[in-house]
CSV table of C-alpha atoms in Angstrom, one decimal:
chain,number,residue,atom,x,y,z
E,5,UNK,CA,-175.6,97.9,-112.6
E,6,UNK,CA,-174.4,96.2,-109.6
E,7,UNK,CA,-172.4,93.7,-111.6
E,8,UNK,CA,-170.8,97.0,-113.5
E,9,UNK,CA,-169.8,98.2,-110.7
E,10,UNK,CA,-168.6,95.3,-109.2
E,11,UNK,CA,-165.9,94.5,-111.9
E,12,UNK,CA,-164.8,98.3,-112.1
E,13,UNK,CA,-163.8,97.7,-108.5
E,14,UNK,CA,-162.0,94.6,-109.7
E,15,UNK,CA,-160.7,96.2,-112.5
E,16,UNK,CA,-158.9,99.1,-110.4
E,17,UNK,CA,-157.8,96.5,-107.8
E,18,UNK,CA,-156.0,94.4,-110.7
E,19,UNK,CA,-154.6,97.6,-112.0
E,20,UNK,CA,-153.4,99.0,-108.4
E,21,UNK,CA,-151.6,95.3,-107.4
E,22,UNK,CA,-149.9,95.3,-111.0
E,23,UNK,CA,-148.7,98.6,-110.7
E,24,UNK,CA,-147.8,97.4,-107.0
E,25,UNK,CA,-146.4,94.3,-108.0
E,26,UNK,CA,-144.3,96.2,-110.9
E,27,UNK,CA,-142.6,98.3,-108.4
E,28,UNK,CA,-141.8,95.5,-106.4
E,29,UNK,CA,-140.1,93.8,-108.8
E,30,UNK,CA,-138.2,96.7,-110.2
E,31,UNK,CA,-137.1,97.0,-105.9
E,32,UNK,CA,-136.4,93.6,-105.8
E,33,UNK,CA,-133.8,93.7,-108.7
E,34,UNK,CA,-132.6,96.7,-108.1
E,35,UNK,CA,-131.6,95.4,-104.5
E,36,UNK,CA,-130.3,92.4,-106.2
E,37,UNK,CA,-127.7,94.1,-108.4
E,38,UNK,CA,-126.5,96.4,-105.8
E,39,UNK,CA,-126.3,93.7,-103.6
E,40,UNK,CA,-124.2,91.5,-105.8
E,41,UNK,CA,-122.2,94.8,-106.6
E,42,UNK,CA,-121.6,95.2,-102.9
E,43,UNK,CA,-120.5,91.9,-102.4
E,44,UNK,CA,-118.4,91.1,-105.1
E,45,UNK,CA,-116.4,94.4,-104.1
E,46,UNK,CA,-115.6,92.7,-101.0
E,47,UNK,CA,-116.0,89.2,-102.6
E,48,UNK,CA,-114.9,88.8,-106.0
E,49,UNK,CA,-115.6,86.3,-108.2
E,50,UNK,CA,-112.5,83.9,-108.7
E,51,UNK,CA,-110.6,84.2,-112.1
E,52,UNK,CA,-111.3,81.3,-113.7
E,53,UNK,CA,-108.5,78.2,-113.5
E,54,UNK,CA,-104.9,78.8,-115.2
E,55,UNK,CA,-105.1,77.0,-118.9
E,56,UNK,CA,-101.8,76.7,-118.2
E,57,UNK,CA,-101.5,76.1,-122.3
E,58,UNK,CA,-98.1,75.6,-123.0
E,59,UNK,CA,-97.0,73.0,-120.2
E,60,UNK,CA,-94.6,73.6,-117.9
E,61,UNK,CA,-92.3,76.6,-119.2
E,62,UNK,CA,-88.8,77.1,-119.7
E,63,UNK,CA,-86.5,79.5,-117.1
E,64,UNK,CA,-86.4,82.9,-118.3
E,65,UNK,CA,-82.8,83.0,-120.2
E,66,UNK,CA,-81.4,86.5,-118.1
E,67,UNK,CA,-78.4,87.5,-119.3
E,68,UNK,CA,-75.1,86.0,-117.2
E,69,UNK,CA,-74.4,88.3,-114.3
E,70,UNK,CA,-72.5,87.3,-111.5
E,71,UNK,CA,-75.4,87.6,-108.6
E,72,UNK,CA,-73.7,90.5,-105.8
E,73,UNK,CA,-73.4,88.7,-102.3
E,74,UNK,CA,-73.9,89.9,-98.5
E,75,UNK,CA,-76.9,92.1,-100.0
E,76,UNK,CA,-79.3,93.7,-97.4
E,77,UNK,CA,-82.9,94.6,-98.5
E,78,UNK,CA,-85.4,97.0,-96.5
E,79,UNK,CA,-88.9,97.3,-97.7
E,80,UNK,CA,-89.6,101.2,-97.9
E,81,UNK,CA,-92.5,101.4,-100.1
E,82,UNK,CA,-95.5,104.4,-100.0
E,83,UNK,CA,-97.3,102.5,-97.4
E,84,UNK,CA,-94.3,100.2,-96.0
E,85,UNK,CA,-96.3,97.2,-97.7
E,86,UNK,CA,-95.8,94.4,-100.5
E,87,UNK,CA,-98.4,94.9,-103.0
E,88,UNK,CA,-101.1,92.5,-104.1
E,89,UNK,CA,-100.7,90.8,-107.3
E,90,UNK,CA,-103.5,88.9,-109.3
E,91,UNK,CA,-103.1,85.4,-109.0
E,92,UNK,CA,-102.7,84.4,-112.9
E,93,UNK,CA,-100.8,86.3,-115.9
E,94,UNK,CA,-100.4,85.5,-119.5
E,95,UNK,CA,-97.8,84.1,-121.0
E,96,UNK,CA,-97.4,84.5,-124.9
E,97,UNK,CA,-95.7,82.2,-127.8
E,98,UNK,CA,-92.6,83.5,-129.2
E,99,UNK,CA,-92.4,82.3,-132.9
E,100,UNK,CA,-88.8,81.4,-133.7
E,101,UNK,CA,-87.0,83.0,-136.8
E,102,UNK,CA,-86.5,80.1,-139.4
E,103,UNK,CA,-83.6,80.1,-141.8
E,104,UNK,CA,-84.7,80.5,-145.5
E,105,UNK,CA,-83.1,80.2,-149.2
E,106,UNK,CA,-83.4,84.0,-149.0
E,107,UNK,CA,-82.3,85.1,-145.8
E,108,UNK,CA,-78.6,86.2,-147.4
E,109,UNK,CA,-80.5,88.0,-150.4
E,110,UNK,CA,-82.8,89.6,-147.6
E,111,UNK,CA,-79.9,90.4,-145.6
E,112,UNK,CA,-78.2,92.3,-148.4
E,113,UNK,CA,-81.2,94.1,-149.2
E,114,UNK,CA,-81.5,95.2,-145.3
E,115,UNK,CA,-78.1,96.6,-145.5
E,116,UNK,CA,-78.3,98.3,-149.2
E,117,UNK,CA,-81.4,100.2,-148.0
E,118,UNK,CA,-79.1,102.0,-144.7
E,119,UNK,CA,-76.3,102.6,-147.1
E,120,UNK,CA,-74.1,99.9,-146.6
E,121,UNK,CA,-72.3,97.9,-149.0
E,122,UNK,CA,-74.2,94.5,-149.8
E,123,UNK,CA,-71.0,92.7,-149.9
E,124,UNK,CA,-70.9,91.6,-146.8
E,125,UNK,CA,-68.2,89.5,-145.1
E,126,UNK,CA,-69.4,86.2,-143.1
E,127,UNK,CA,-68.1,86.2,-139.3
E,128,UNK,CA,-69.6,83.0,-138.3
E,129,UNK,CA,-72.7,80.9,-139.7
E,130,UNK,CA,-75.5,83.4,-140.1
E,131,UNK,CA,-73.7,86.9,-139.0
E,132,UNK,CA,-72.6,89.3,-141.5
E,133,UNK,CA,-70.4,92.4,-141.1
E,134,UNK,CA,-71.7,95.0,-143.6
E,135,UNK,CA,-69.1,98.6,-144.4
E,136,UNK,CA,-70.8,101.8,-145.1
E,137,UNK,CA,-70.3,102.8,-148.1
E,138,UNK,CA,-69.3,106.8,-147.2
E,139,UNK,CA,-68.7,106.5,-143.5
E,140,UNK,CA,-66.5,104.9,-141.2
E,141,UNK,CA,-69.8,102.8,-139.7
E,142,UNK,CA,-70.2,98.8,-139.4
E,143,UNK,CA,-73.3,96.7,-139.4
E,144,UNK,CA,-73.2,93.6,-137.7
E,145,UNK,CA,-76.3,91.6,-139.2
E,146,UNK,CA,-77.9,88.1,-138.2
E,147,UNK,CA,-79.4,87.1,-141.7
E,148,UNK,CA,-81.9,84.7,-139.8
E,149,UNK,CA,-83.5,86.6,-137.1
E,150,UNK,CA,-82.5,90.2,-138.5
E,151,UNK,CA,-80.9,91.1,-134.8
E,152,UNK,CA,-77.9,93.6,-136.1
E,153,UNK,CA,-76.2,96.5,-134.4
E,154,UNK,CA,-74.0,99.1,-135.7
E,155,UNK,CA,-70.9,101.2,-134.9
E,156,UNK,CA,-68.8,103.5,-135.8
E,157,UNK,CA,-65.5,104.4,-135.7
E,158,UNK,CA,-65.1,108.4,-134.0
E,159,UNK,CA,-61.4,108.5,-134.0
E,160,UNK,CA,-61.3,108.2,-138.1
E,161,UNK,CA,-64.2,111.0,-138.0
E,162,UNK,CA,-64.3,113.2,-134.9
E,163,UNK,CA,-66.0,115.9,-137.3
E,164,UNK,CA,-69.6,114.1,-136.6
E,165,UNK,CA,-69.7,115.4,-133.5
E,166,UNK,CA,-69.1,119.0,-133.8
E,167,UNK,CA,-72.9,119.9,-135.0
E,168,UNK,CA,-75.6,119.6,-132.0
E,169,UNK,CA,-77.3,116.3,-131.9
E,170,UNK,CA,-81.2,116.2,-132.7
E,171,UNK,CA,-84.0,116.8,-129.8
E,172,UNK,CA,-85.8,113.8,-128.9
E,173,UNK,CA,-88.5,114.1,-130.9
E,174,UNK,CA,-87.0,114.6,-134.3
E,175,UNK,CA,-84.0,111.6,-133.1
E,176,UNK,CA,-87.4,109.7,-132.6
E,177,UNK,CA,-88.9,110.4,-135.6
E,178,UNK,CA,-85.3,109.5,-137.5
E,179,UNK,CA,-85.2,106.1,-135.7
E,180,UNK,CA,-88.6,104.8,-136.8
E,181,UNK,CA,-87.1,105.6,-140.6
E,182,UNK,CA,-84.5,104.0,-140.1
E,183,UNK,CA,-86.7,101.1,-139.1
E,184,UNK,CA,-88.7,101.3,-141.7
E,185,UNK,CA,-86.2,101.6,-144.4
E,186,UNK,CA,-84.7,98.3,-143.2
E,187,UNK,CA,-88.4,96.7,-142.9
E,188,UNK,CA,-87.6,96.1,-139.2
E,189,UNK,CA,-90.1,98.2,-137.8
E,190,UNK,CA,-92.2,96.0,-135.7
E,191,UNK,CA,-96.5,96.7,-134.8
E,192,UNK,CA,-96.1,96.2,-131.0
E,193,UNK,CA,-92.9,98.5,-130.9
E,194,UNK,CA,-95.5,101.3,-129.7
E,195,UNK,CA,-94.2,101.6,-126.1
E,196,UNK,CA,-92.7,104.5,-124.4
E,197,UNK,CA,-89.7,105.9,-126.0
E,198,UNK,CA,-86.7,107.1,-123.5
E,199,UNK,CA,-84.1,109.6,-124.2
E,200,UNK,CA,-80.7,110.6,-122.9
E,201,UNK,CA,-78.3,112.9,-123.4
E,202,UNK,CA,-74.5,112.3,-123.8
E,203,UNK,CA,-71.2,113.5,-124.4
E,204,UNK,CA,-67.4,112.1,-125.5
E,205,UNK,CA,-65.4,112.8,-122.7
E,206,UNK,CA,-62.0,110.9,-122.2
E,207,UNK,CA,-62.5,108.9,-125.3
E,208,UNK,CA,-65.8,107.4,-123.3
E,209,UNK,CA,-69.6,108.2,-124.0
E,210,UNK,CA,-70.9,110.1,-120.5
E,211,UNK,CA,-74.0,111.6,-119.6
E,212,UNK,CA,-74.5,114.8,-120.5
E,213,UNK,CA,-77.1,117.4,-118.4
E,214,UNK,CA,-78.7,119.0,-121.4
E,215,UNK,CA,-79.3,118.8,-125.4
E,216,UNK,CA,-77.0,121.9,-125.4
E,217,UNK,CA,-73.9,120.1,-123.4
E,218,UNK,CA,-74.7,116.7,-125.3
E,219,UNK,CA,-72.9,115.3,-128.8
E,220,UNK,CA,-75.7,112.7,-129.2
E,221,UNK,CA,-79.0,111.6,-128.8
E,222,UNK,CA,-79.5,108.5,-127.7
E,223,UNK,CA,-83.4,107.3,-128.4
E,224,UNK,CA,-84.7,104.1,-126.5
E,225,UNK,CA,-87.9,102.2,-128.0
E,226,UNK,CA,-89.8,99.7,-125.8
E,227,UNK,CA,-92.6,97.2,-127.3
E,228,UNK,CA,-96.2,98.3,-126.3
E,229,UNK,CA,-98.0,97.2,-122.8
E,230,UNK,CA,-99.3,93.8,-123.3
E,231,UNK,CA,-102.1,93.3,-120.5
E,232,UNK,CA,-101.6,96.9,-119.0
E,233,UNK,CA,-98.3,95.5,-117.7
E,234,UNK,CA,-95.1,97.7,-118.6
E,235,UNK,CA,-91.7,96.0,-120.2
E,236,UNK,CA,-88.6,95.6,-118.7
E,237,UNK,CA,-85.0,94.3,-120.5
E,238,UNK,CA,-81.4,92.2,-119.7
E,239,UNK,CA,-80.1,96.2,-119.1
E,240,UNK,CA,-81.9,98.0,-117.1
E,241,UNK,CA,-83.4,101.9,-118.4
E,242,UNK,CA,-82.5,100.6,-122.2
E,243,UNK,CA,-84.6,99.3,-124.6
E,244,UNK,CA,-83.6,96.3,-126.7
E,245,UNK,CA,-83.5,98.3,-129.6
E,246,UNK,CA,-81.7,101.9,-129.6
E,247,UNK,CA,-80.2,104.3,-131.2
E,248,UNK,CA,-77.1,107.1,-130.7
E,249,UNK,CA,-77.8,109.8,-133.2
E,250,UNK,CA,-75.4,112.4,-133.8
E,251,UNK,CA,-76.5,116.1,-135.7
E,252,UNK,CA,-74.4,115.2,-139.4
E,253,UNK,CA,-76.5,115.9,-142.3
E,254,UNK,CA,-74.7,113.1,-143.9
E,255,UNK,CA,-77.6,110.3,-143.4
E,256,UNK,CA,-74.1,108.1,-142.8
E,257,UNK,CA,-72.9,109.6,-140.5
E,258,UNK,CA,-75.7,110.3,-138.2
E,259,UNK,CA,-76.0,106.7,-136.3
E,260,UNK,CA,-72.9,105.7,-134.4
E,261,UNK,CA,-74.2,103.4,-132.4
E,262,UNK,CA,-77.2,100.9,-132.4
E,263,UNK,CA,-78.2,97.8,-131.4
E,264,UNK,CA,-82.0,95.7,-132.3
E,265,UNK,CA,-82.7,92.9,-130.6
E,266,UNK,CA,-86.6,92.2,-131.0
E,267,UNK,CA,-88.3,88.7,-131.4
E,268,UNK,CA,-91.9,88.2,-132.0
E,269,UNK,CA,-94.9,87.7,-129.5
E,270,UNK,CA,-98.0,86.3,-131.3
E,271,UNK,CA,-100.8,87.6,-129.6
E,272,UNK,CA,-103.5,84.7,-130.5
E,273,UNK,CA,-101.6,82.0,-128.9
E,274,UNK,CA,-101.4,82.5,-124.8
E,275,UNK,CA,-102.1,81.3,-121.7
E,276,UNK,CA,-102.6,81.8,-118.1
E,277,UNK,CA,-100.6,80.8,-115.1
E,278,UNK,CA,-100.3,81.2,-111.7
E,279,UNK,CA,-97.5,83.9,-110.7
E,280,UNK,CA,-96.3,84.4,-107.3
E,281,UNK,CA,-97.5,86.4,-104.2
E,282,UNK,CA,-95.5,89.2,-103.4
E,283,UNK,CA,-94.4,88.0,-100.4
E,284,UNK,CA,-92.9,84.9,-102.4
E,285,UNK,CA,-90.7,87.0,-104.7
E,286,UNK,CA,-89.8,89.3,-101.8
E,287,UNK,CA,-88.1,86.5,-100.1
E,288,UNK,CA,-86.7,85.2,-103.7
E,289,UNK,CA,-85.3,88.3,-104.0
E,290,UNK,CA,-83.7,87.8,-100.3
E,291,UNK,CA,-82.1,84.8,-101.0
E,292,UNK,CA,-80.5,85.9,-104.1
E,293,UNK,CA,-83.0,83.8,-106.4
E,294,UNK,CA,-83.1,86.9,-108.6
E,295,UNK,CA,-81.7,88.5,-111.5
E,296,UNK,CA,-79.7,92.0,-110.8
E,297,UNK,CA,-80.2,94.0,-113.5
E,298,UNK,CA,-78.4,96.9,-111.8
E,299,UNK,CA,-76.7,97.1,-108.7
E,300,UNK,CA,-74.9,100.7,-107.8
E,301,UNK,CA,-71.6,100.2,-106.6
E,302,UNK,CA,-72.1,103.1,-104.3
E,303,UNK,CA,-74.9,101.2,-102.3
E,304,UNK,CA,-72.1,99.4,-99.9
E,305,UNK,CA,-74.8,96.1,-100.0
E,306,UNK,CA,-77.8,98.5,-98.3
E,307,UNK,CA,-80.3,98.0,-100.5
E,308,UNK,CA,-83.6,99.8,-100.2
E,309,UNK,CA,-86.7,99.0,-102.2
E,310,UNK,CA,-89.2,101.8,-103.1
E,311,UNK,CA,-91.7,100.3,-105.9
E,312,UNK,CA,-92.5,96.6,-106.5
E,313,UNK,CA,-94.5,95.4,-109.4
E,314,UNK,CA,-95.3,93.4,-112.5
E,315,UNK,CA,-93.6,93.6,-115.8
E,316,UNK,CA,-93.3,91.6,-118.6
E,317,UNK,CA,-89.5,90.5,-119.7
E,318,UNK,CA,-88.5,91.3,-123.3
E,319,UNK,CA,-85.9,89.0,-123.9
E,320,UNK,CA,-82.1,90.2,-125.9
E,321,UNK,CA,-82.3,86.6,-127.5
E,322,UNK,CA,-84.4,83.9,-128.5
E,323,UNK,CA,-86.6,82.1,-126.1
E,324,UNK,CA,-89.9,80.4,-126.5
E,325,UNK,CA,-92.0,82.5,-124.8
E,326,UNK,CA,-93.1,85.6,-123.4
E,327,UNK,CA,-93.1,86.0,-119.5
E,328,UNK,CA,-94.0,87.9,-116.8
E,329,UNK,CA,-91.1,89.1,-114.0
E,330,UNK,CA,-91.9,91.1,-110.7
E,331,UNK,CA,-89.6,93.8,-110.5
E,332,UNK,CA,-87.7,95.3,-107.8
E,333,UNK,CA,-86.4,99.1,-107.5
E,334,UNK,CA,-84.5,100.9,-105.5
E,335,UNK,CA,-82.0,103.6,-104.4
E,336,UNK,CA,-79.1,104.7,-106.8
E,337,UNK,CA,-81.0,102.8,-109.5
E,338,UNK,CA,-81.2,99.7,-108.3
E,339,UNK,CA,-83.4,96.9,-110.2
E,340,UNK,CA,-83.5,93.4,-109.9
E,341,UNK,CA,-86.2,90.6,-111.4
E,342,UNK,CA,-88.0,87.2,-109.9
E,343,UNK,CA,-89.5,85.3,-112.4
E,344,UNK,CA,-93.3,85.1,-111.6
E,345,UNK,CA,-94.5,82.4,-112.8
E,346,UNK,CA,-95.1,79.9,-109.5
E,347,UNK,CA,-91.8,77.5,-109.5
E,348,UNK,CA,-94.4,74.5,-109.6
E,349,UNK,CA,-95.2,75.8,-113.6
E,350,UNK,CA,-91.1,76.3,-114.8
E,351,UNK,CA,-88.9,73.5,-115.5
């Protein structure tokens, strides 16, 4: 009896100290993890090194702009500060376009399926000018990398612009057809899409303050967010592929101007590099080591920064590869880029 006895007493001591032991463990970890949590919010774990997969990478090709002098920049963000950038981006292969046996026979397709006549006239090696076939409109068509742009001329056809032009959404909606007719509607062109309003005034294409004041639409498509980071282009607040629609009926008459300048990014080949502080680019920007993208005439060389960030460029022509820029903005529209990769990693 006593032995019974004996090894229920054991047996509800081993039961009490697991049950014990348990809850200590479950404390312990629990600790652990908030611990960790605690300190890697004030301690985070470095990104790991730059693959830096492509080698030292060529200068992003900005368009020529003569570079404004005597500027004067004052820092006037939210809180008065640079921001904190991480310390590595990616950077993205850009496949080139490659000339085939078809590309003229592509070409002539392109332009038959926008209503243009096939029989295209050669401007120099590779660029064809393509008539409309009922309108007074012109497409100007690289048969390699399918870059084109149209126009039109008003002056033989002022009557285009007498109905009101199309709301964004509908000009939108038209633009992606048009895309898509010419097989030239892109998966990553998924971005935000701006709009304006204009009017002909003076022979010259103005703003105009409403839909109702406006002759055309003018419809801007970006490419999507690549790592959560924004696009910016050679012109600053337009896309590298728009559109100025007019509200004909006539399906030739409803584009008068255009331009699509898109080249590929492929996704599955990247790699990471080290990008500059803020306080790097700042004093880049400083020193005129930058790339004005819009300067305001009216700014008298007073310059005053409100936002500074990352963006990705989206080059007008052909480069190898897709980069990341910091970006500068300002008063009376002002933008300017610093390329972010670190100088060590650009040749």
């Amino acid at each position: 009896m006593t032995s019974l006895t004996q090894v229920s007493i054991l047996s509800r001591k081993i039961i009490r100290y697991s049950i014990y032991t348990a809850i200590f463990i479950v404390i312990v970890r629990y600790s652990y993890l908030i611990g960790t949590k605690i300190y890697r919010k004030y301690f985070p774990e470095p990104p790991p090194p730059p693959t830096l997969s492509f080698g030292k990478l060529a200068k992003i090709p900005f368009p020529e702009k003569e570079v404004p002098k005597d500027l004067v920049f004052t820092l006037e963000t939210v809180d008065g500060k640079l921001p904190k950038f991480p310390k590595q981006l990616s950077v993205y292969f850009m496949p080139k376009a490659i000339s085939t046996i078809n590309s003229l026979d592509s070409a002539k397709q392109k332009a038959t399926s926008l209503g243009f006549d096939p029989n295209g006239v050669e401007l120099v090696e590779t660029v064809y000018l393509f008539k409309h076939s009922k309108s007074p409109a012109s497409l100007n068509l690289n048969i390699v990398t399918g870059i084109f742009s149209i126009s039109y001329d008003l002056n033989s056809k002022p009557s285009v612009l007498e109905q009101p032009p199309p709301d964004p959404k509908t000009a939108t909606a038209l633009a992606k057809t048009y895309l898509t007719r010419a097989r030239s509607l892109p998966g990553d062109l998924t971005g935000p899409v701006a709009n304006e309003y204009l009017k002909i005034q003076d022979g010259k294409i103005v703003p105009a303050s409403s839909l109702s004041n406006a002759n055309v639409t003018k419809i801007n498509l970006y490419r999507k967010d690549y790592n959560d980071l924004s696009n910016v282009t050679g012109t600053a607040n337009q896309a590298n592929i728009w559109f100025m629609f007019t509200g004909s009926r006539d399906p030739g008459d409803q584009v008068i101007a255009a331009e699509y300048k898109y080249f590929s990014v492929d996704e599955n080949k990247s790699g990471t590099y080290p990008i500059k502080t803020s306080d790097e680019a700042w004093e880049e920007l400083k020193s005129g080591n930058a790339y004005f993208a819009n300067v305001d005439d009216s700014s008298n060389g007073n310059i005053t920064i409100r936002k500074v960030y990352p963006a990705y460029y989206d080059p007008n022509q052909y480069t190898e590869f897709y980069q990341p820029v910091i970006v500068f903005e300002g008063d009376n529209n002002f933008a300017a880029y610093v390329s972010a990769v670190a100088n060590d990693y650009v040749q």
